[in-house]
Coordinates of C-alpha atoms in Angstrom, one line a residue:
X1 CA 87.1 209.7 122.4
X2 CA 88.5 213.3 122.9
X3 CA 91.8 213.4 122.2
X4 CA 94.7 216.4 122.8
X5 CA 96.3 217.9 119.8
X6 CA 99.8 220.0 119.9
X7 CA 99.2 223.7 121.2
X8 CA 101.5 226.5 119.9
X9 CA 101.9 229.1 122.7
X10 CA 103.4 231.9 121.0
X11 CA 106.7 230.4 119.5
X12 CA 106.2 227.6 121.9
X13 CA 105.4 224.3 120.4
X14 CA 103.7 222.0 123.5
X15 CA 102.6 218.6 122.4
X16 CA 100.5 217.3 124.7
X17 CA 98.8 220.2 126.4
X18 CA 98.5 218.6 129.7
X19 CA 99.6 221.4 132.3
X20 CA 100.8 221.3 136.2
X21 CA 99.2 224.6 137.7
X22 CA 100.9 227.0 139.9
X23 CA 100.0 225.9 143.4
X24 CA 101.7 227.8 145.9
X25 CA 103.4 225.8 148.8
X26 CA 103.2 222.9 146.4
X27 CA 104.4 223.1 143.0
X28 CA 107.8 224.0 144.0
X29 CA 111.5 222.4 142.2
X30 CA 112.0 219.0 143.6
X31 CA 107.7 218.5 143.0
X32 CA 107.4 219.7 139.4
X33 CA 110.5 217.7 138.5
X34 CA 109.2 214.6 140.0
X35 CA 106.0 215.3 137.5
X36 CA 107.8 216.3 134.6
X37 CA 109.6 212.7 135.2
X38 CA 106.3 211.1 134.7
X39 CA 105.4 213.1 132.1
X40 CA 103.7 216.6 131.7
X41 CA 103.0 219.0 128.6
X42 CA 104.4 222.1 130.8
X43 CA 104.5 222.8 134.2
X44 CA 104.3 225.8 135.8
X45 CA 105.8 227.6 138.6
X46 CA 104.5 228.4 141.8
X47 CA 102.5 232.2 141.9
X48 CA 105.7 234.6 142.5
X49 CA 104.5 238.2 144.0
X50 CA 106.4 241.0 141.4
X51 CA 107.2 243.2 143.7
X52 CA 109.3 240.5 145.4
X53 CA 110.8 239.5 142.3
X54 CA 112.2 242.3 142.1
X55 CA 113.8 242.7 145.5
X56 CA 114.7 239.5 144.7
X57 CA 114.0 237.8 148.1
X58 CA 115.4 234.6 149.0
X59 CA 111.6 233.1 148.7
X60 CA 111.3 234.7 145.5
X61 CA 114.4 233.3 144.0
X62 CA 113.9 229.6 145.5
X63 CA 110.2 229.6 143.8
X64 CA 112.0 230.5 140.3
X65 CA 114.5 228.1 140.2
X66 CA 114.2 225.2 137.5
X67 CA 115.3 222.3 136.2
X68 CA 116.2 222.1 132.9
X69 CA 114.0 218.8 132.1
X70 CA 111.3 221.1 132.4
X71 CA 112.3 223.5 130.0
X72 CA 110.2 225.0 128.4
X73 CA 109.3 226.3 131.9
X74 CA 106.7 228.8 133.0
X75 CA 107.0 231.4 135.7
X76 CA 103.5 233.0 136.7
X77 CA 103.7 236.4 138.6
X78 CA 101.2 238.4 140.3
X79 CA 100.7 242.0 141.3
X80 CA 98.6 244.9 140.2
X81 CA 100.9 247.6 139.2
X82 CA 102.1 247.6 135.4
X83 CA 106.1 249.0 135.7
X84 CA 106.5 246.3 138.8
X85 CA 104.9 243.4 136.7
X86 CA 106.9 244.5 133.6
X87 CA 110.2 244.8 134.9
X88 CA 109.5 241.4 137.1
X89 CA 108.9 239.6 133.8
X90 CA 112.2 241.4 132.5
X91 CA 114.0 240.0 135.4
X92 CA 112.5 236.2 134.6
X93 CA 113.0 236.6 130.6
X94 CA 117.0 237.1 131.8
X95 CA 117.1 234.3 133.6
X96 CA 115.6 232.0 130.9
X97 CA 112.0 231.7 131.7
X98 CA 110.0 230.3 128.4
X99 CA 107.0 231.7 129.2
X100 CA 105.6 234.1 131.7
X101 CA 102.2 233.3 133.0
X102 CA 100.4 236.5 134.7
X103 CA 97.9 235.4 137.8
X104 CA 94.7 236.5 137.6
X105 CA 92.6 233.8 139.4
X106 CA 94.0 233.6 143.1
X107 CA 91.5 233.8 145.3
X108 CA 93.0 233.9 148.5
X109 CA 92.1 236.7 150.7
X110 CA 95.8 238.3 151.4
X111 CA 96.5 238.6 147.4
X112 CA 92.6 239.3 146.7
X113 CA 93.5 242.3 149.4
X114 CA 96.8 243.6 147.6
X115 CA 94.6 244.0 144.6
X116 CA 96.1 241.2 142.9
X117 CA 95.2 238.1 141.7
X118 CA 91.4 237.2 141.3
X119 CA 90.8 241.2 142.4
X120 CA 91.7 242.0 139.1
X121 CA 88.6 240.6 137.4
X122 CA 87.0 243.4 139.4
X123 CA 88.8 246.1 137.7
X124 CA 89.2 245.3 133.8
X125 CA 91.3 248.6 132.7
X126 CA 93.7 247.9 135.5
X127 CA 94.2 244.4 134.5
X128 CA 94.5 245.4 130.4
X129 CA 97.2 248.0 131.7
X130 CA 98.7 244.9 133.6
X131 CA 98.6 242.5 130.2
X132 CA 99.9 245.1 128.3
X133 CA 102.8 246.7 130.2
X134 CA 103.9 242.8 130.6
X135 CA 103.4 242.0 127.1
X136 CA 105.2 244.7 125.7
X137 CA 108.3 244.3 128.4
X138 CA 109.4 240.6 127.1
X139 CA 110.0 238.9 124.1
X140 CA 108.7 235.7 125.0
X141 CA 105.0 234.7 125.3
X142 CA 103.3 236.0 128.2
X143 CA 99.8 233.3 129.1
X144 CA 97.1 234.6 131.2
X145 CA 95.2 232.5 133.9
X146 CA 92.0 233.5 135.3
X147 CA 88.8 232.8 137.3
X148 CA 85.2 232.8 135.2
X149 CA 85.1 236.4 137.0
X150 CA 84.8 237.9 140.7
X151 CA 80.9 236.4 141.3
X152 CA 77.9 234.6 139.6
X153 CA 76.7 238.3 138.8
X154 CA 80.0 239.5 136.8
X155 CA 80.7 236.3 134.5
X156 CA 83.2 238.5 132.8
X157 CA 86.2 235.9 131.8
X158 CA 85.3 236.0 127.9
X159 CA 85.0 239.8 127.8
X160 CA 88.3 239.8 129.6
X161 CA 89.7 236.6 127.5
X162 CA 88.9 238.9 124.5
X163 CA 90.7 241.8 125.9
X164 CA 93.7 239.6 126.3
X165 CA 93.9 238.6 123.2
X166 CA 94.2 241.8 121.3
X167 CA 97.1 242.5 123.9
X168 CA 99.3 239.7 123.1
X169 CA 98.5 237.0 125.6
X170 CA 99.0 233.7 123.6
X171 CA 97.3 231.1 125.4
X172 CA 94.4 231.7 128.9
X173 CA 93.8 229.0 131.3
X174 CA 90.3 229.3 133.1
X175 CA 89.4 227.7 136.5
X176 CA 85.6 226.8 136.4
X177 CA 84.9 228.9 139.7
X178 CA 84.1 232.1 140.6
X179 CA 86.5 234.2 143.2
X180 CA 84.0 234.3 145.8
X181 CA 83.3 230.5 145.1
X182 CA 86.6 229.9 146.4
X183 CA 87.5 226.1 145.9
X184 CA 83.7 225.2 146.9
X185 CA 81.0 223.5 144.8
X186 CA 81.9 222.0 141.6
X187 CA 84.2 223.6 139.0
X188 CA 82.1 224.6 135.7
X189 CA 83.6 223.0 133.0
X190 CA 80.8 224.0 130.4
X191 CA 81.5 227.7 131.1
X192 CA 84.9 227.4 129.6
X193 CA 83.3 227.4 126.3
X194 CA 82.5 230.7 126.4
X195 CA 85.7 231.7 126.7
X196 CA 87.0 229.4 123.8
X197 CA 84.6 230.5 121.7
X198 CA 85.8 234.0 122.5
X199 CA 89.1 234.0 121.4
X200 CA 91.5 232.4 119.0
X201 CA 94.2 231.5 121.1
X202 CA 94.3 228.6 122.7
X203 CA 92.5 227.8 126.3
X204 CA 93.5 225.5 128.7
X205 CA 90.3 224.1 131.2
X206 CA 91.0 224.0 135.1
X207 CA 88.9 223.0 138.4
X208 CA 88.2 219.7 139.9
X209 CA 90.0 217.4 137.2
X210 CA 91.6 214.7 139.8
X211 CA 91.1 211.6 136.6
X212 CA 91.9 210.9 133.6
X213 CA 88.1 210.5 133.1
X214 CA 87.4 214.0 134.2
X215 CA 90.0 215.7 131.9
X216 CA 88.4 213.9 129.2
X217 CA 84.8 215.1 130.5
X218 CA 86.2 218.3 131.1
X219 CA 87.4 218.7 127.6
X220 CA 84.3 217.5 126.1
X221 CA 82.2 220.1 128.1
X222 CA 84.6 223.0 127.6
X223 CA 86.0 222.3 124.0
X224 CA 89.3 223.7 125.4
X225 CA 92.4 222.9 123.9
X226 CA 94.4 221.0 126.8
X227 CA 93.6 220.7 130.9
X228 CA 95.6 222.1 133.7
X229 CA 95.5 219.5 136.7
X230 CA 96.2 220.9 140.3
X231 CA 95.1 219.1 143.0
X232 CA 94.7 216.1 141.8
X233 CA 98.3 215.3 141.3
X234 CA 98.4 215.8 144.9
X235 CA 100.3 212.6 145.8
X236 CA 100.1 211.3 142.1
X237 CA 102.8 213.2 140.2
X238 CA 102.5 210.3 137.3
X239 CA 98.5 211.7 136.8
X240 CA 99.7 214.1 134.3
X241 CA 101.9 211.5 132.3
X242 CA 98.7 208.8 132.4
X243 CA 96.3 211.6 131.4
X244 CA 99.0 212.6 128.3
X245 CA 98.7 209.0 126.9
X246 CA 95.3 208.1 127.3
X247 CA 94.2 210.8 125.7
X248 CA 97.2 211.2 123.2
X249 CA 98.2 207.9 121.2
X250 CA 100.4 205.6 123.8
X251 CA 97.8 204.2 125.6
X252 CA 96.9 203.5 129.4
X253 CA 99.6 203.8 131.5
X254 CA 98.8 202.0 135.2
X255 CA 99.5 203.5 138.3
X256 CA 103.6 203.0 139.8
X257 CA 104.5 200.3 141.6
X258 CA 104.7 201.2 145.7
X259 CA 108.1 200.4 145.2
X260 CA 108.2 203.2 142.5
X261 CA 106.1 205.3 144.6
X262 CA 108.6 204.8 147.9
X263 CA 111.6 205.6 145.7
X264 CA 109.5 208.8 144.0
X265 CA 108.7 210.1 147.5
X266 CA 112.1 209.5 148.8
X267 CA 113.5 211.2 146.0
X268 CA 111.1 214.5 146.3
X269 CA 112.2 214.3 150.3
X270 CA 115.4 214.7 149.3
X271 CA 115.1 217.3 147.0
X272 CA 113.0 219.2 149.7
X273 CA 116.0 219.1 152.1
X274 CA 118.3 220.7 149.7
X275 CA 116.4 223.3 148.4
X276 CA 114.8 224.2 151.9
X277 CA 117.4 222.8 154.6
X278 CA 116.5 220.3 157.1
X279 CA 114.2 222.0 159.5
X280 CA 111.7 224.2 156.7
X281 CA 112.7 220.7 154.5
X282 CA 111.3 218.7 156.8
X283 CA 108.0 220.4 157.7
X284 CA 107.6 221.3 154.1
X285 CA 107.3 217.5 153.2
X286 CA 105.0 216.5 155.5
X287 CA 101.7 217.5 153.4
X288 CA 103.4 215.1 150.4
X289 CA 104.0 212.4 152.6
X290 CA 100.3 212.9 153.3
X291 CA 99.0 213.1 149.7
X292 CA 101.7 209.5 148.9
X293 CA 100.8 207.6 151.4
X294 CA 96.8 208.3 151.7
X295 CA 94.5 205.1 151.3
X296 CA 97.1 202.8 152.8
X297 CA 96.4 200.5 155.2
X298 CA 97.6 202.5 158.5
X299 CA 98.5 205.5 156.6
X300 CA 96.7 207.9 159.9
X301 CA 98.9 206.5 162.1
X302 CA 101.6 207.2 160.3
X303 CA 100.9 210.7 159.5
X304 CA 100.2 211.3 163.4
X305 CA 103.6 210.3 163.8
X306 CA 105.6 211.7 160.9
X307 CA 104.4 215.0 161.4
X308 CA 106.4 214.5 165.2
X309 CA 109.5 213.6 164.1
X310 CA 112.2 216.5 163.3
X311 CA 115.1 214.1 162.2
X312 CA 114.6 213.3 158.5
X313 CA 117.0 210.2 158.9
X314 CA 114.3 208.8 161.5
X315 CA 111.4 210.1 159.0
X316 CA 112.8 207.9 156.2
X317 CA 113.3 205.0 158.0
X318 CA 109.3 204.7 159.3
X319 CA 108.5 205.4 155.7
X320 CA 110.7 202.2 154.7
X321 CA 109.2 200.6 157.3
X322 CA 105.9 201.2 156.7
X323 CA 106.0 200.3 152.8
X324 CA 107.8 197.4 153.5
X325 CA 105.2 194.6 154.2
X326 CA 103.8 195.4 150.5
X327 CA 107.3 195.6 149.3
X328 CA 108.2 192.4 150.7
X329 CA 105.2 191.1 149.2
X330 CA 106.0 192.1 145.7
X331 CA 109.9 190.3 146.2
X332 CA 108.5 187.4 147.3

């Protein structure tokens, strides 16, 4: 039975090292607090480009807002110019960010392009200056997360993991994949022990861990210290919570009720509307209603004709209507 220990990250005490990742478009406010409800070691925020952090765009500001149940939060930034990352990470400390996480594993091709992200693996003294202009700007503890490096032939995350650690990152996060791998194949959990063995920091596995059964066989495999869970809380924000006690000391936790799951998503829709207004709100929560209601009896159909409707009033009303039978059920 592999169970999770406490994890110091820097001055940061997390006890159950079970961590949301930065997914951008997805891990925004109203989703991480839903997760952090259920239950979640840290979560993180969604990737925030530096430069715009400091021109402080609307988007940039919306994607580093918090809630203060998830404090101790995480902000991750990307970029690939030292004084931009460094005062970005100024700007965050100020507003009370915890942590600041530095992006090094996106693979998508319009970061990849800007030099950022997953590009960085490419060029190892431009991601050291990176590290250590960020390190050296703050006074909380910066985390590093990265890719196992750009391509099968240039496996470099434990030469870089090494690099990081002399420079004062406290705590890396690996995604089993290579850049050019994108999110195809499988993620290579066994890898990650390369990179633990690296360093003495802690390091957090990532890739393809949508169970409780594959964080456990991804933390046998890696020896890492805790897992980082992305798309498989897609539509299960209490993953992270059921994950945390099964492999801490609570026990199995079974899934929400629908009930629960109708009042969760209702919630999160809510939220959405807020933060975003009604008409980005509304488009926004389409995926999520998606990822809730997959596997349901009729769920297609539904979709089809959520992703129709502009009024959110009429939106929530088919979603109590559809739920209702089971709901019904459950009263009776």
């Amino acid at each position: 039975m592999t169970a999770l220990k406490p994890i110091s990250i820097g001055p940061v005490q997390i006890a159950s090292p079970v961590i949301l990742a930065p997914m951008t478009g997805v891990t925004d406010l109203p989703f991480r607090k839903v997760v952090k409800r259920f239950g979640a070691g840290l979560t993180v925020s969604e990737m925030i480009a530096s430069q715009a952090m400091i021109r402080e765009t609307r988007q940039s500001l919306q994607k580093a807002l918090w809630d203060p149940s998830e404090e101790p939060v995480s902000l991750q930034l990307a970029g690939c110019e030292p004084d931009v990352m460094a005062e970005a990470a100024k700007l965050n400390e100020q507003r009370g960010a915890a942590i600041i996480d530095i992006n090094m594993g996106c693979p998508v091709r319009k970061v990849v392009n800007g030099d950022a992200g997953s590009a960085l693996m490419r060029d190892l003294p431009l991601a050291a200056a990176l590290i250590d202009a960020t390190v050296k700007a703050v006074k909380v503890p910066v985390t590093l997360k990265m890719r196992m490096g750009w391509d099968h032939s240039s496996l470099n995350a434990p030469e870089l993991a090494r690099i990081a650690e002399d420079l004062g990152i406290k705590m890396i996060t690996v995604h089993g994949r290579t850049r050019c791998q994108m999110y195809k194949g499988s993620a290579d959990w066994g890898f990650i022990r390369s990179v633990k063995d690296s360093v003495s920091i802690p390091v957090i596995a990532n890739g393809d861990i949508c169970s409780i059964e594959d964080a456990r066989e991804a933390l046998q495999q890696s020896g890492a210290d805790g897992v980082m869970i992305g798309r498989g809380a897609y539509g299960r924000p209490w993953l992270l919570g059921q994950t945390m006690a099964d492999l801490g000391e609570s026990g199995q936790k079974v899934d929400p009720t629908l009930d629960e799951q109708l009042t969760t998503m209702l919630e999160q829709y809510e939220d959405m509307l807020e933060l975003y207004g009604t008409h980005t709100g509304v488009n926004l929560a389409r995926k999520h209603i998606g990822w809730y209601t997959k596997g349901l009896p009729g769920s297609a159909e539904l979709r089809n004709t959520v992703n129709q409707q502009d009024d959110p009033k009429t939106v929530v009303s088919m979603l109590r209507e559809f739920y209702s039978p089971w709901l019904s059920r459950a009263a009776a």
